[in-house]
Tab-separated table of C-alpha atoms and ligand atoms in Angstrom:
chain	number	residue	atom	x	y	z
A	1	UNK	CA	72.751	83.924	90.516
A	2	UNK	CA	74.210	81.480	88.430
A	3	UNK	CA	77.794	82.129	88.308
A	4	UNK	CA	80.623	80.541	86.529
A	5	UNK	CA	84.464	80.800	87.867
A	6	UNK	CA	87.568	80.685	85.415
A	7	UNK	CA	90.332	80.142	87.462
A	8	UNK	CA	91.230	78.148	90.169
A	9	UNK	CA	93.914	79.829	91.843
A	10	UNK	CA	94.176	82.096	95.265
A	11	UNK	CA	90.947	84.050	94.013
A	12	UNK	CA	88.940	81.145	92.228
A	13	UNK	CA	89.184	79.205	95.503
A	14	UNK	CA	88.010	81.663	97.850
A	15	UNK	CA	85.828	83.440	95.661
A	16	UNK	CA	83.571	80.577	94.723
A	17	UNK	CA	83.040	79.183	97.844
A	18	UNK	CA	82.076	82.921	99.288
A	19	UNK	CA	79.486	82.903	96.440
A	20	UNK	CA	78.042	79.408	97.245
A	21	UNK	CA	78.153	80.327	100.828
A	22	UNK	CA	76.413	82.884	100.641
A	23	UNK	CA	73.426	81.486	98.074
A	24	UNK	CA	75.255	81.630	94.776
A	25	UNK	CA	75.274	78.578	92.610
A	26	UNK	CA	78.428	77.925	90.793
A	27	UNK	CA	77.646	75.467	88.383
A	28	UNK	CA	81.336	75.158	86.607
A	29	UNK	CA	85.030	75.969	87.678
A	30	UNK	CA	87.743	75.829	85.216
A	31	UNK	CA	91.078	75.221	85.571
A	32	UNK	CA	93.665	74.341	82.989
A	33	UNK	CA	94.745	71.366	85.725
A	34	UNK	CA	91.746	69.513	86.560
A	35	UNK	CA	93.113	68.281	90.184
A	36	UNK	CA	92.904	72.056	90.900
A	37	UNK	CA	89.107	72.304	89.569
A	38	UNK	CA	88.610	68.878	91.302
A	39	UNK	CA	89.710	70.258	94.442
A	40	UNK	CA	87.298	73.041	94.714
A	41	UNK	CA	84.571	71.306	93.140
A	42	UNK	CA	84.245	68.768	95.821
A	43	UNK	CA	84.058	71.607	98.175
A	44	UNK	CA	81.296	73.603	96.073
A	45	UNK	CA	79.661	70.926	94.500
A	46	UNK	CA	80.713	72.684	90.948
A	47	UNK	CA	81.555	70.577	87.688
A	48	UNK	CA	85.369	71.024	87.521
A	49	UNK	CA	86.415	71.759	83.828
A	50	UNK	CA	89.719	71.557	82.246
A	51	UNK	CA	88.896	73.467	79.161
A	52	UNK	CA	87.036	76.248	78.084
A	53	UNK	CA	85.090	74.721	75.396
A	54	UNK	CA	83.377	72.880	77.836
A	55	UNK	CA	81.918	75.735	79.118
A	56	UNK	CA	77.806	76.015	79.561
A	57	UNK	CA	76.333	79.162	78.169
A	58	UNK	CA	73.667	79.474	80.405
A	59	UNK	CA	74.966	81.220	83.504
A	60	UNK	CA	74.174	84.884	84.631
A	61	UNK	CA	77.763	85.959	84.985
A	62	UNK	CA	81.295	84.750	84.311
A	63	UNK	CA	84.189	85.886	86.476
A	64	UNK	CA	87.601	85.244	85.153
A	65	UNK	CA	89.866	84.922	87.717
A	66	UNK	CA	93.169	83.866	86.141
A	67	UNK	CA	96.812	85.729	85.866
A	68	UNK	CA	96.514	89.015	84.806
A	69	UNK	CA	98.548	88.425	81.224
A	70	UNK	CA	96.059	85.308	80.615
A	71	UNK	CA	92.818	87.512	80.664
A	72	UNK	CA	92.468	88.496	77.103
A	73	UNK	CA	93.182	85.136	75.497
A	74	UNK	CA	90.834	83.416	78.098
A	75	UNK	CA	88.252	85.696	77.055
A	76	UNK	CA	88.880	85.122	73.655
A	77	UNK	CA	88.503	81.360	73.988
A	78	UNK	CA	85.328	82.242	76.124
A	79	UNK	CA	83.712	83.917	73.351
A	80	UNK	CA	83.749	80.997	71.223
A	81	UNK	CA	81.384	79.461	73.580
A	82	UNK	CA	79.107	82.488	74.583
A	83	UNK	CA	76.977	84.831	73.173
A	84	UNK	CA	78.523	88.390	72.660
A	85	UNK	CA	76.139	89.443	75.038
A	86	UNK	CA	76.991	87.548	78.137
A	87	UNK	CA	78.079	89.310	81.315
A	88	UNK	CA	81.860	88.637	81.933
A	89	UNK	CA	84.108	90.252	84.269
A	90	UNK	CA	87.610	89.713	85.696
A	91	UNK	CA	89.151	90.018	89.084
A	92	UNK	CA	92.368	91.773	88.336
A	93	UNK	CA	93.511	95.030	90.499
A	94	UNK	CA	95.403	96.610	87.791
A	95	UNK	CA	94.228	95.275	84.306
A	96	UNK	CA	91.568	97.891	82.413
A	97	UNK	CA	87.814	96.134	82.394
A	98	UNK	CA	88.146	97.332	78.598
A	99	UNK	CA	90.377	94.190	77.663
A	100	UNK	CA	87.166	92.437	77.736
A	101	UNK	CA	85.677	94.867	75.406
A	102	UNK	CA	86.745	93.131	71.842
A	103	UNK	CA	85.193	89.777	73.125
A	104	UNK	CA	81.846	90.881	74.628
A	105	UNK	CA	79.489	93.603	74.839
A	106	UNK	CA	78.682	93.377	78.764
A	107	UNK	CA	81.797	93.700	80.755
A	108	UNK	CA	83.201	94.863	84.412
A	109	UNK	CA	85.148	94.302	87.134
A	110	UNK	CA	85.011	92.366	90.517
A	111	UNK	CA	88.230	93.240	92.244
A	112	UNK	CA	88.332	91.687	95.588
A	113	UNK	CA	90.661	94.111	97.672
A	114	UNK	CA	92.825	91.761	99.755
A	115	UNK	CA	95.917	89.286	99.530
A	116	UNK	CA	94.957	85.675	98.822
A	117	UNK	CA	96.375	82.194	99.925
A	118	UNK	CA	94.606	78.886	99.277
A	119	UNK	CA	96.120	78.110	102.630
A	120	UNK	CA	94.884	81.427	104.541
A	121	UNK	CA	91.178	81.598	105.099
A	122	UNK	CA	89.456	84.728	103.531
A	123	UNK	CA	87.282	86.957	105.465
A	124	UNK	CA	85.073	88.640	103.005
A	125	UNK	CA	83.108	90.430	105.796
A	126	UNK	CA	86.188	92.600	105.728
A	127	UNK	CA	87.086	92.569	102.412
A	128	UNK	CA	86.393	95.669	99.757
A	129	UNK	CA	84.667	94.545	96.434
A	130	UNK	CA	85.529	97.432	93.929
A	131	UNK	CA	83.232	96.859	91.207
A	132	UNK	CA	82.419	98.576	87.827
A	133	UNK	CA	80.876	97.597	84.325
A	134	UNK	CA	80.223	99.139	80.810
A	135	UNK	CA	76.484	99.234	81.212
A	136	UNK	CA	74.265	100.751	83.913
A	137	UNK	CA	71.655	97.689	84.564
A	138	UNK	CA	75.139	95.068	84.907
A	139	UNK	CA	77.213	97.858	87.151
A	140	UNK	CA	73.949	98.023	89.393
A	141	UNK	CA	73.451	94.175	89.711
A	142	UNK	CA	77.403	93.727	90.374
A	143	UNK	CA	77.166	95.711	93.194
A	144	UNK	CA	74.063	94.147	94.595
A	145	UNK	CA	76.091	90.775	93.856
A	146	UNK	CA	78.996	92.372	95.576
A	147	UNK	CA	76.913	93.330	98.900
A	148	UNK	CA	76.008	89.312	99.174
A	149	UNK	CA	79.521	88.743	99.439
A	150	UNK	CA	81.030	91.620	101.673
A	151	UNK	CA	79.367	94.552	103.355
A	152	UNK	CA	82.178	96.834	101.979
A	153	UNK	CA	81.482	97.417	98.298
A	154	UNK	CA	82.507	100.779	95.809
A	155	UNK	CA	82.035	101.521	92.656
A	156	UNK	CA	85.291	102.446	91.220
A	157	UNK	CA	86.335	102.927	87.600
A	158	UNK	CA	89.510	101.357	85.650
A	159	UNK	CA	91.147	104.855	86.112
A	160	UNK	CA	90.463	104.868	89.801
A	161	UNK	CA	91.053	101.023	90.205
A	162	UNK	CA	94.622	101.384	88.818
A	163	UNK	CA	95.252	104.074	91.179
A	164	UNK	CA	94.118	101.650	94.229
A	165	UNK	CA	96.021	99.145	92.876
A	166	UNK	CA	99.510	101.120	93.066
A	167	UNK	CA	98.841	102.014	96.542
A	168	UNK	CA	97.406	98.356	97.184
A	169	UNK	CA	101.282	97.338	95.859
A	170	UNK	CA	102.701	99.940	98.142
A	171	UNK	CA	100.988	98.759	101.746
A	172	UNK	CA	101.009	95.147	100.625
A	173	UNK	CA	103.575	93.994	98.605
A	174	UNK	CA	106.103	96.468	99.556
A	175	UNK	CA	105.749	96.278	103.225
A	176	UNK	CA	105.885	92.314	102.940
A	177	UNK	CA	108.847	92.681	101.122
A	178	UNK	CA	110.331	94.499	104.235
A	179	UNK	CA	109.227	91.895	106.402
A	180	UNK	CA	111.206	89.505	104.249
A	181	UNK	CA	114.037	91.082	104.462
A	182	UNK	CA	114.188	91.680	107.979
A	183	UNK	CA	113.652	87.500	107.845
A	184	UNK	CA	116.221	87.084	106.046
A	185	UNK	CA	118.973	89.361	107.859
A	186	UNK	CA	117.247	87.971	111.218
A	187	UNK	CA	117.723	84.155	110.160
A	188	UNK	CA	121.330	84.679	108.926
A	189	UNK	CA	122.443	86.794	112.234
A	190	UNK	CA	120.713	83.736	113.921
A	191	UNK	CA	118.158	85.886	115.938
A	192	UNK	CA	114.705	85.368	116.500
A	193	UNK	CA	112.062	86.989	114.224
A	194	UNK	CA	109.459	86.491	116.931
A	195	UNK	CA	110.745	89.113	118.521
A	196	UNK	CA	109.974	91.635	115.812
A	197	UNK	CA	106.498	90.396	115.146
A	198	UNK	CA	104.618	92.162	117.709
A	199	UNK	CA	106.082	95.867	116.724
A	200	UNK	CA	104.342	94.772	113.035
A	201	UNK	CA	101.405	93.875	114.498
A	202	UNK	CA	101.172	96.953	116.283
A	203	UNK	CA	102.043	99.202	113.439
A	204	UNK	CA	99.299	97.832	111.325
A	205	UNK	CA	96.791	98.216	114.318
A	206	UNK	CA	97.704	102.027	114.616
A	207	UNK	CA	97.287	102.511	110.635
A	208	UNK	CA	93.854	101.788	110.945
A	209	UNK	CA	93.227	104.281	113.912
A	210	UNK	CA	95.405	107.190	112.766
A	211	UNK	CA	97.034	108.906	109.885
A	212	UNK	CA	99.975	106.957	109.222
A	213	UNK	CA	102.615	110.016	108.895
A	214	UNK	CA	101.470	110.878	112.295
A	215	UNK	CA	102.332	107.780	113.855
A	216	UNK	CA	105.854	107.466	112.132
A	217	UNK	CA	108.827	107.128	114.506
A	218	UNK	CA	112.510	106.478	114.273
A	219	UNK	CA	115.978	107.757	113.432
A	220	UNK	CA	115.216	109.286	110.121
A	221	UNK	CA	112.427	111.602	111.531
A	222	UNK	CA	114.349	112.312	115.013
A	223	UNK	CA	117.257	113.143	112.960
A	224	UNK	CA	119.207	110.962	114.852
A	225	UNK	CA	122.157	110.684	112.082
A	226	UNK	CA	124.599	108.652	114.459
A	227	UNK	CA	122.115	105.960	114.803
A	228	UNK	CA	121.453	105.902	111.074
A	229	UNK	CA	125.247	105.875	110.402
A	230	UNK	CA	125.634	102.949	112.581
A	231	UNK	CA	122.953	101.041	110.736
A	232	UNK	CA	124.289	101.515	107.250
A	233	UNK	CA	127.968	100.427	108.721
A	234	UNK	CA	125.806	96.936	109.814
A	235	UNK	CA	124.220	96.731	106.101
A	236	UNK	CA	127.772	96.942	104.188
A	237	UNK	CA	127.252	93.152	105.014
A	238	UNK	CA	124.066	93.396	102.989
A	239	UNK	CA	124.270	95.498	99.941
A	240	UNK	CA	121.217	95.004	98.595
A	241	UNK	CA	119.136	95.653	101.485
A	242	UNK	CA	121.298	98.743	102.215
A	243	UNK	CA	119.811	100.134	98.939
A	244	UNK	CA	116.602	99.703	100.310
A	245	UNK	CA	117.366	101.525	103.694
A	246	UNK	CA	119.066	104.404	102.152
A	247	UNK	CA	116.012	104.842	99.867
A	248	UNK	CA	113.490	104.355	102.669
A	249	UNK	CA	115.225	107.028	104.880
A	250	UNK	CA	115.886	109.587	102.140
A	251	UNK	CA	111.881	109.382	101.464
A	252	UNK	CA	110.896	109.554	104.966
A	253	UNK	CA	113.156	112.596	105.639
A	254	UNK	CA	111.586	114.437	102.861
A	255	UNK	CA	108.297	113.654	103.691
A	256	UNK	CA	108.804	114.930	107.644
A	257	UNK	CA	110.942	117.793	106.482
A	258	UNK	CA	108.070	118.994	104.082
A	259	UNK	CA	105.688	118.896	107.352
A	260	UNK	CA	108.319	120.504	109.911
A	261	UNK	CA	110.533	122.712	107.521
A	262	UNK	CA	112.215	124.011	110.495
A	263	UNK	CA	112.989	120.583	112.179
B	301	NAP	N1	96.087	86.584	94.873
B	301	NAP	C1	95.841	87.963	95.290
B	301	NAP	O1	95.575	88.432	96.276
B	301	NAP	C2	94.240	88.523	94.166
B	301	NAP	C3	93.780	89.501	94.823
B	301	NAP	C4	92.743	90.210	94.138
B	301	NAP	C5	92.712	90.141	92.660
B	301	NAP	N2	93.830	89.234	92.222
B	301	NAP	C6	93.351	89.049	90.749
B	301	NAP	O2	92.775	87.946	90.648
B	301	NAP	C7	93.563	87.061	89.319
B	301	NAP	C8	94.070	85.842	89.902
B	301	NAP	O3	95.010	85.803	90.892
B	301	NAP	P1	95.037	84.301	91.414
B	301	NAP	O4	96.058	85.084	92.785
B	301	NAP	O5	94.397	83.688	91.923
B	301	NAP	O6	96.293	84.110	90.777
B	301	NAP	P2	97.080	82.544	90.975
B	301	NAP	O7	96.673	82.124	92.135
B	301	NAP	O8	98.330	82.735	90.459
B	301	NAP	O9	96.203	81.554	89.763
B	301	NAP	C9	96.134	82.399	88.228
B	301	NAP	C10	95.080	81.308	87.845
B	301	NAP	O10	95.518	81.590	86.225
B	301	NAP	C11	95.446	80.234	85.344
B	301	NAP	N3	96.185	80.753	84.523
B	301	NAP	C12	97.323	81.237	84.360
B	301	NAP	N4	97.693	81.414	82.889
B	301	NAP	C13	96.807	80.836	82.383
B	301	NAP	C14	96.380	80.762	80.859
B	301	NAP	N5	97.210	80.972	79.847
B	301	NAP	N6	95.251	80.314	80.655
B	301	NAP	C15	94.206	79.840	81.439
B	301	NAP	N7	94.204	80.047	82.569
B	301	NAP	C16	95.482	80.929	83.097
B	301	NAP	C17	96.067	79.319	86.401
B	301	NAP	O11	95.248	78.180	85.856
B	301	NAP	P3	96.082	76.611	86.084
B	301	NAP	O12	95.361	76.829	87.414
B	301	NAP	O13	95.149	76.300	84.756
B	301	NAP	O14	97.317	76.791	86.100
B	301	NAP	C18	95.361	79.684	87.795
B	301	NAP	O15	94.368	78.958	87.984
B	301	NAP	C19	94.431	88.157	88.896
B	301	NAP	O16	93.938	88.825	88.012
B	301	NAP	C20	94.884	88.764	89.943
B	301	NAP	O17	95.112	90.039	89.511
B	301	NAP	C21	94.452	88.462	92.834
């Protein structure tokens, strides 16, 4: 397929390379910052463009991978260059596909569910792609396209994707924030973060194999209240983090007690 990529950030960078790697053609890649579009273009032999008005109208699909808040305005500008029946999708986990509806008749979603960073390799064989479109033909073609990119493809509609995204925030953004808290405390206390890394790794390995609830350990579910008190006293020196600890402990206890009412 001939696929134009709008956006040269984390997703645009990795997705455009994967599409070319599996045999598709990316004729153009857009970024407002020329150097970003040029950087990717050199790798995938695309034409870098820094103005939407330079878009060619002969691609089979246009993938918008810009920040969520810019999707609508970018689609509006694209419509000035492209016919209304052009196939256009965006890659956002939380934005409805229907934000494209005022501008294009054939619209959908191509959401790669992973955390992307430009300086980290993306392993597309292990990245679920969630697709949807407002028309059956496009829906099926997007599915087929996604299957060339990853073996893990799902039809997920807007409503379902919004729910998936909430949970993506839980398991990625929030756990990563907890890692950042730990990093900060360990650094301030002059302790090596590396002693916590095997624990982080084992926790994420276990969740792929067993229900997370069943793998839960720690003072909150054991009912070791004296330990919790000692932790809270230590966290008096970290007021904001103490609130997080208290909130998590309460949530953990509630979930545990609902499973084991007598404990
Ligand atoms: N990062 C992830 O892990 C991830 C995973 C799945 C889906 N997504 C979704 O993929 C999309 C892109 O995310 P990302 O992580 O690639 O973002 P990013 O690295 O922050 O890049 C965002 C891109 O948006 C462009 N942009 C921002 N405002 C714009 C505007 N007003 N007009 C035109 N372009 C504008 C930026 O363009 P310039 O280069 O011109 O500044 C940049 O290339 C988002 O919808 C996000 O929700 C992200």
